[in-house]
N, CA and C of each residue as an Amber inpcrd file, in Angstrom:
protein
   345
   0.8470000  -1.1960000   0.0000000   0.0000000   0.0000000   0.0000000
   0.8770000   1.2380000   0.0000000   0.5400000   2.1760000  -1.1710000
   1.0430000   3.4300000  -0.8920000   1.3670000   4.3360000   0.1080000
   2.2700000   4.7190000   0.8920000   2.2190000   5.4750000   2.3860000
   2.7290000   7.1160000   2.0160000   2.2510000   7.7500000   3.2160000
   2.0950000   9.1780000   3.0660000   3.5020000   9.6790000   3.4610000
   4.3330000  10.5000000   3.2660000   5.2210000  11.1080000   3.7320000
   5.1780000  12.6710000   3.7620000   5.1340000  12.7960000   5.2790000
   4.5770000  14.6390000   5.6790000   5.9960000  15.2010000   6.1890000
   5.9650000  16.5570000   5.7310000   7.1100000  17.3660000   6.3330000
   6.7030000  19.0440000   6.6270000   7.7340000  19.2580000   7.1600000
   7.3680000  20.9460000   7.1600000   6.6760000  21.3460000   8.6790000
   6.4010000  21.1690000   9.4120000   5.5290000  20.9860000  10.7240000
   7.1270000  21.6910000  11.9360000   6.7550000  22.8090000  12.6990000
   7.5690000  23.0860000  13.7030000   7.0450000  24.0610000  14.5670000
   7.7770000  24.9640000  14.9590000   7.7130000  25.7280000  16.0490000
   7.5270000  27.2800000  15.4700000   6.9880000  28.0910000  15.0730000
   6.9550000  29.4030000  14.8050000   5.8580000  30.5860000  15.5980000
   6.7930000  31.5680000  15.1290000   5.9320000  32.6130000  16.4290000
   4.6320000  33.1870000  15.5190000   3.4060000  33.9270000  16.4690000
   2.7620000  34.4440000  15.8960000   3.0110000  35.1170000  14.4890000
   2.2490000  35.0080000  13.2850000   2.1220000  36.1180000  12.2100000
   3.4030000  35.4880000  11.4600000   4.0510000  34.7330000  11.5880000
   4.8300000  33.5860000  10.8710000   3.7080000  33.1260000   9.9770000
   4.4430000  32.2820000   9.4840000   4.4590000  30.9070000   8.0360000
   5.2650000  29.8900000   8.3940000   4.4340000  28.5150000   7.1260000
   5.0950000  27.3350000   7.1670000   4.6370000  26.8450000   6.2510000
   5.1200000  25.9270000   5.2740000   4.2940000  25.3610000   4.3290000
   4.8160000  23.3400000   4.4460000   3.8070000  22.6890000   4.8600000
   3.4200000  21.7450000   5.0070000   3.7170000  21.1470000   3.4580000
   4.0540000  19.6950000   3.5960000   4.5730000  18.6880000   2.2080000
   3.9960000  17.5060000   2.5030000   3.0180000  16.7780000   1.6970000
   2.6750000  15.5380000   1.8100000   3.5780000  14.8390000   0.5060000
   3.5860000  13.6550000   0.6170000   3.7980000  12.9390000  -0.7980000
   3.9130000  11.5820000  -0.3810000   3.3390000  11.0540000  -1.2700000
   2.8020000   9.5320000  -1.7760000   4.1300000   8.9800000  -2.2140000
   3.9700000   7.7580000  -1.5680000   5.4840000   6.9510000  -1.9830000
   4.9600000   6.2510000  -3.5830000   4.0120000   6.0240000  -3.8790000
   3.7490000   5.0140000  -4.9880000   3.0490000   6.2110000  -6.1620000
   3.4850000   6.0590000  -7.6140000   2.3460000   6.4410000  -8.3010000
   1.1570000   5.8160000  -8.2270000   0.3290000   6.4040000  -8.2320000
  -1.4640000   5.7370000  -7.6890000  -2.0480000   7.0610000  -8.6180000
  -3.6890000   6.7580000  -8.8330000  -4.0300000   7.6240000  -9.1440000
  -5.1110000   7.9880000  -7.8790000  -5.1130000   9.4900000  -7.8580000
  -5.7040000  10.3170000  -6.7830000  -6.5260000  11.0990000  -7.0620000
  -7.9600000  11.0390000  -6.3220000  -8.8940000  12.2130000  -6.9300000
  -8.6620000  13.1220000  -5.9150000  -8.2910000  13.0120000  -4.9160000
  -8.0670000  14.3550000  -4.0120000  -7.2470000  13.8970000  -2.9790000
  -6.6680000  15.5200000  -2.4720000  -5.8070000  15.4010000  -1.4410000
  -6.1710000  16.4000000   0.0740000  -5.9300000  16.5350000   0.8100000
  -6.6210000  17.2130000   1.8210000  -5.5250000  17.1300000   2.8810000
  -5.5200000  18.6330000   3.7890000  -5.3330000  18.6750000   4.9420000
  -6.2360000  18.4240000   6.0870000  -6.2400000  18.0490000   7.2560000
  -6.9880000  17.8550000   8.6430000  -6.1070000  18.4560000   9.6650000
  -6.5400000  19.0490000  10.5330000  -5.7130000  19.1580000  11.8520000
  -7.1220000  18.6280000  13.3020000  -6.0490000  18.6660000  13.9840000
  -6.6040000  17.9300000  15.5750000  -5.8850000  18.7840000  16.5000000
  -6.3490000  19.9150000  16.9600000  -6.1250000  20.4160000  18.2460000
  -6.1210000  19.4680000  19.5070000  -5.3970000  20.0970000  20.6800000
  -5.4100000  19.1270000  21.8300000  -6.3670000  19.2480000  22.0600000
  -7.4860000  17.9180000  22.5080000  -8.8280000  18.0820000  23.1780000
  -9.8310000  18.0260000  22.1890000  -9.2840000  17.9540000  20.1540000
 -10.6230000  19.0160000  20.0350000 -10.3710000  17.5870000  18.6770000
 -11.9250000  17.2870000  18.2000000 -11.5830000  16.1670000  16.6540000
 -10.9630000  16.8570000  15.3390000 -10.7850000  15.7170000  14.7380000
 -10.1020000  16.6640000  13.8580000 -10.8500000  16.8790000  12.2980000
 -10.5130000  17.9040000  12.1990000 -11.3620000  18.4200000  11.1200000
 -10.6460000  18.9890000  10.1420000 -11.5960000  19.3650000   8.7620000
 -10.6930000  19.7640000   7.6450000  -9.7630000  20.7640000   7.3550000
  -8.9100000  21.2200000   7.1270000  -8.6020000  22.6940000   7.1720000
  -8.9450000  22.8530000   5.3920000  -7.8420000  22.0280000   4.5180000
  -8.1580000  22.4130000   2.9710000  -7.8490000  21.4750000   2.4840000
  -8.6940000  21.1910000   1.2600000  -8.6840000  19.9190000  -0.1510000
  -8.8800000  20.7610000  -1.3610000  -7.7310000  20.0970000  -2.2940000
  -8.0240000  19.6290000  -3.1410000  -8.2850000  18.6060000  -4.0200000
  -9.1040000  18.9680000  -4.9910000  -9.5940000  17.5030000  -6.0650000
  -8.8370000  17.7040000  -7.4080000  -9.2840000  16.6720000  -7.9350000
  -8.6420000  16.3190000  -9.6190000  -8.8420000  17.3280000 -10.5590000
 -10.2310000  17.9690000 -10.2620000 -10.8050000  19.0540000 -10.8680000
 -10.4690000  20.3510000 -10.2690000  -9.4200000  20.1270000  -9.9290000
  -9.1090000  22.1910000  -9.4180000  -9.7330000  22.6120000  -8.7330000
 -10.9150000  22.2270000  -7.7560000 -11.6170000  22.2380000  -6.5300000
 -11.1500000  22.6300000  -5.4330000 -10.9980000  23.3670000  -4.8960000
 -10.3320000  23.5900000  -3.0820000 -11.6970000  24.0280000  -2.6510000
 -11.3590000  23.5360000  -1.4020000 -11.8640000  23.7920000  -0.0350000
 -11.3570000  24.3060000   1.0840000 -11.6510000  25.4110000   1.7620000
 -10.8700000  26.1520000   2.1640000 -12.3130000  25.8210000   3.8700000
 -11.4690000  25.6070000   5.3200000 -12.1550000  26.2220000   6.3160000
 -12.5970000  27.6800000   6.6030000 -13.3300000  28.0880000   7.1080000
 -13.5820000  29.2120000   7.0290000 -12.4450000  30.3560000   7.3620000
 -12.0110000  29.6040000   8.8250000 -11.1370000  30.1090000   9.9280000
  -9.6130000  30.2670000   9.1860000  -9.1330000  29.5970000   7.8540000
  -8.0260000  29.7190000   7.2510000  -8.0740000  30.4000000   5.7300000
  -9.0880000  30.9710000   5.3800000  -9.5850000  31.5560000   4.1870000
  -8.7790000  32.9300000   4.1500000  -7.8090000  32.9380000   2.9930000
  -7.2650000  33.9160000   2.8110000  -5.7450000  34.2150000   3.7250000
  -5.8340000  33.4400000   4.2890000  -4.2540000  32.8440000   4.9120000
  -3.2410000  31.3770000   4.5210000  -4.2250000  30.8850000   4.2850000
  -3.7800000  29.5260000   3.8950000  -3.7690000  29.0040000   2.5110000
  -2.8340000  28.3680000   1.6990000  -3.2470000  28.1940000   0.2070000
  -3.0000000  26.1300000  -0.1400000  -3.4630000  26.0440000  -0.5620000
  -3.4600000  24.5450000  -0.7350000  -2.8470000  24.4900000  -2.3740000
  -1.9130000  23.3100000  -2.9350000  -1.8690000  23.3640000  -4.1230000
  -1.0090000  22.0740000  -4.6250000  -0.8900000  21.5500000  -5.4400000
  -0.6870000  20.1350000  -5.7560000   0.7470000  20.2700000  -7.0540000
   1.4880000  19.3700000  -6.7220000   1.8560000  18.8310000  -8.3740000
   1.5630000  17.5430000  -8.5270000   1.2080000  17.3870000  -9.0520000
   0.5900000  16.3260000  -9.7000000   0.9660000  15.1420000 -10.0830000
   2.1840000  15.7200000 -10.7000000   3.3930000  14.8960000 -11.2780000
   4.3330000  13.9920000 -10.2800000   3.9880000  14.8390000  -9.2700000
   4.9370000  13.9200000  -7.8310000   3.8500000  13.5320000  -7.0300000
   2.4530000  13.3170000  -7.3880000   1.8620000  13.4660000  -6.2330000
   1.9910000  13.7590000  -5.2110000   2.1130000  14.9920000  -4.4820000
   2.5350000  15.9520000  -3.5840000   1.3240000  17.1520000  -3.5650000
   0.9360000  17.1210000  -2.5360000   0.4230000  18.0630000  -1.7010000
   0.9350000  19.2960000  -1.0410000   1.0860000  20.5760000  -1.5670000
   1.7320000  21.3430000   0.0150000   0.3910000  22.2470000   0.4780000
   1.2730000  22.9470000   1.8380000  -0.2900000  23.7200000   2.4640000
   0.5520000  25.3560000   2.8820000   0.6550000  25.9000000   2.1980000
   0.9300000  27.0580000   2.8550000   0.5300000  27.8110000   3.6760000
   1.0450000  28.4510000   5.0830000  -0.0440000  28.5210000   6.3520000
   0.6300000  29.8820000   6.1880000   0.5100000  31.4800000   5.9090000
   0.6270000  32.5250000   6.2270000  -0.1590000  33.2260000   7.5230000
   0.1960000  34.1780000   8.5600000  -0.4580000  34.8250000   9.3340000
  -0.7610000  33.6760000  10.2350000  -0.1030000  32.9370000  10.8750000
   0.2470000  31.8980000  11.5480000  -0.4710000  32.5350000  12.9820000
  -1.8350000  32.0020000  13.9240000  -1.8480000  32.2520000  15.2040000
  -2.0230000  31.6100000  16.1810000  -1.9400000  31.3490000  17.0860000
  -2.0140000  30.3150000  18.5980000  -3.2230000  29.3210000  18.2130000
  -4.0740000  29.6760000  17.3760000  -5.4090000  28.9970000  17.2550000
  -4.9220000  27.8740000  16.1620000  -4.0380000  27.9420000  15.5950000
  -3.4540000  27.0490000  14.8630000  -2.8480000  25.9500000  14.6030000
  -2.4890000  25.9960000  16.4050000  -1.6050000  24.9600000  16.5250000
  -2.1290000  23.8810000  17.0000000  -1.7960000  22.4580000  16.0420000
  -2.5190000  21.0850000  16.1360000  -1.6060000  20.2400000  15.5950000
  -1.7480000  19.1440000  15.4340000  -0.9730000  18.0150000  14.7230000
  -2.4570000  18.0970000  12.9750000  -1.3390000  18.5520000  12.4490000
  -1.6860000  18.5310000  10.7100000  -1.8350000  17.2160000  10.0300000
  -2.5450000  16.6260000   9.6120000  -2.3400000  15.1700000   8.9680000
  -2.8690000  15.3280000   7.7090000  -2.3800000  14.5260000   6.8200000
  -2.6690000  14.6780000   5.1300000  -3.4230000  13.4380000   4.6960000
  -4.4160000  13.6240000   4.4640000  -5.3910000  12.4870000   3.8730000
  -5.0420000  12.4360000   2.1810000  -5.3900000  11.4950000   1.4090000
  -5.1740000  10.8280000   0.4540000  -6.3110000  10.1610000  -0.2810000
  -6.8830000  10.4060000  -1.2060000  -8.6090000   9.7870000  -1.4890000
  -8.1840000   9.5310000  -2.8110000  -8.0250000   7.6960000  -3.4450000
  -7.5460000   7.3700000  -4.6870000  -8.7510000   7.0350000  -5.4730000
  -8.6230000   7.3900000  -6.5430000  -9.4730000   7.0510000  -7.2990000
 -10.4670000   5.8290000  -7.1950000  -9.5860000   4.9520000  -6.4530000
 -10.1370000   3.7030000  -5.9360000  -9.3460000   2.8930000  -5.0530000
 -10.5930000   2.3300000  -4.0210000  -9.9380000   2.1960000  -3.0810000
 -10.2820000   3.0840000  -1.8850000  -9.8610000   2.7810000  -0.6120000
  -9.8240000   3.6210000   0.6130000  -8.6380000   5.2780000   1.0170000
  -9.2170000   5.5630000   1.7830000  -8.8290000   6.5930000   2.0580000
  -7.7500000   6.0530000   2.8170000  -6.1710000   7.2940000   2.5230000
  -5.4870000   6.9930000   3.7540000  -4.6040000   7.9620000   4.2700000
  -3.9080000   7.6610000   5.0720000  -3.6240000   9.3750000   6.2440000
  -2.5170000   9.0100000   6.4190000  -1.7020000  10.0100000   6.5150000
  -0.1620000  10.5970000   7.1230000   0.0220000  10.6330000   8.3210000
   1.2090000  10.5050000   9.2390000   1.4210000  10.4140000  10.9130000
   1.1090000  11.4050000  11.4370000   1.0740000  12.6470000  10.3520000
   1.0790000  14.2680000  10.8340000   2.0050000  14.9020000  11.8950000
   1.6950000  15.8670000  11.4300000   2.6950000  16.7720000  11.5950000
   2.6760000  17.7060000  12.6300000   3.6180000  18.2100000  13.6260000
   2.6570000  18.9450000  14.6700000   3.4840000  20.4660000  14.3220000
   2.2180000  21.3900000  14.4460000   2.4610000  22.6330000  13.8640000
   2.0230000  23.4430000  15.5920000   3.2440000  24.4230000  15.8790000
   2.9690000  24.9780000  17.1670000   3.2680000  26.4300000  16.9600000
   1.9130000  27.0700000  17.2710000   2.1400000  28.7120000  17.4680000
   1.8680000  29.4430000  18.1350000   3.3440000  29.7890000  18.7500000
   3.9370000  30.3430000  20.0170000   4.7370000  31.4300000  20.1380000
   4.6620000  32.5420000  21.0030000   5.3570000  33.3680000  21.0720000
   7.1890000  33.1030000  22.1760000
């Protein structure tokens, strides 16, 4: 089975950046790719996807700070996080949705923002 490999995840202060890297060890074909994060305490939910069709999905709470965007060619995911704030910080995980077949997820990444 194809496995996820995440990078980019650390320590930065308020009003910072980071841009998050997924990538797929296997060529597979993929209809979408997606970020999730999980705050301490809290489930985890979407932050941004994209699909095959140039589709993003953006959370509300990261709209206009955050950019999602793919190559394709490496199957690779990144997540660019601009305007970085305390509310942000969670363990990031990268989901994977193949054309066929099950969904599958990355160890994630823990993203901390701290002064």
């Amino acid at each position: 089975q194809a496995q996820i490999v995440e990078s980019g995840g650390g320590l930065v202060q308020p009003g910072g950046s980071l841009r998050l890297s997924c990538s797929v060890s296997e060529s597979i074909s993929i209809f979408a790719m997606a970020w999730y994060r999980q705050g301490p305490g809290k489930p985890r939910d979407l932050v941004a996807s994209l699909n095959s069709f140039g589709t993003k999905v953006y959370t509300p709470s990261v709209k206009g700070r955050f950019t999602i965007a793919r190559d394709s060619g490496k199957n690779t995911v990144y997540l660019q996080m601009n305007s970085l704030t305390p509310e942000d910080t969670a363990v990031y995980y990268c989901n994977v949705r193949p054309n066929s077949g099950s969904d599958f997820w990355g160890q994630g990444t823990q993203v901390t923002v701290s002064a």
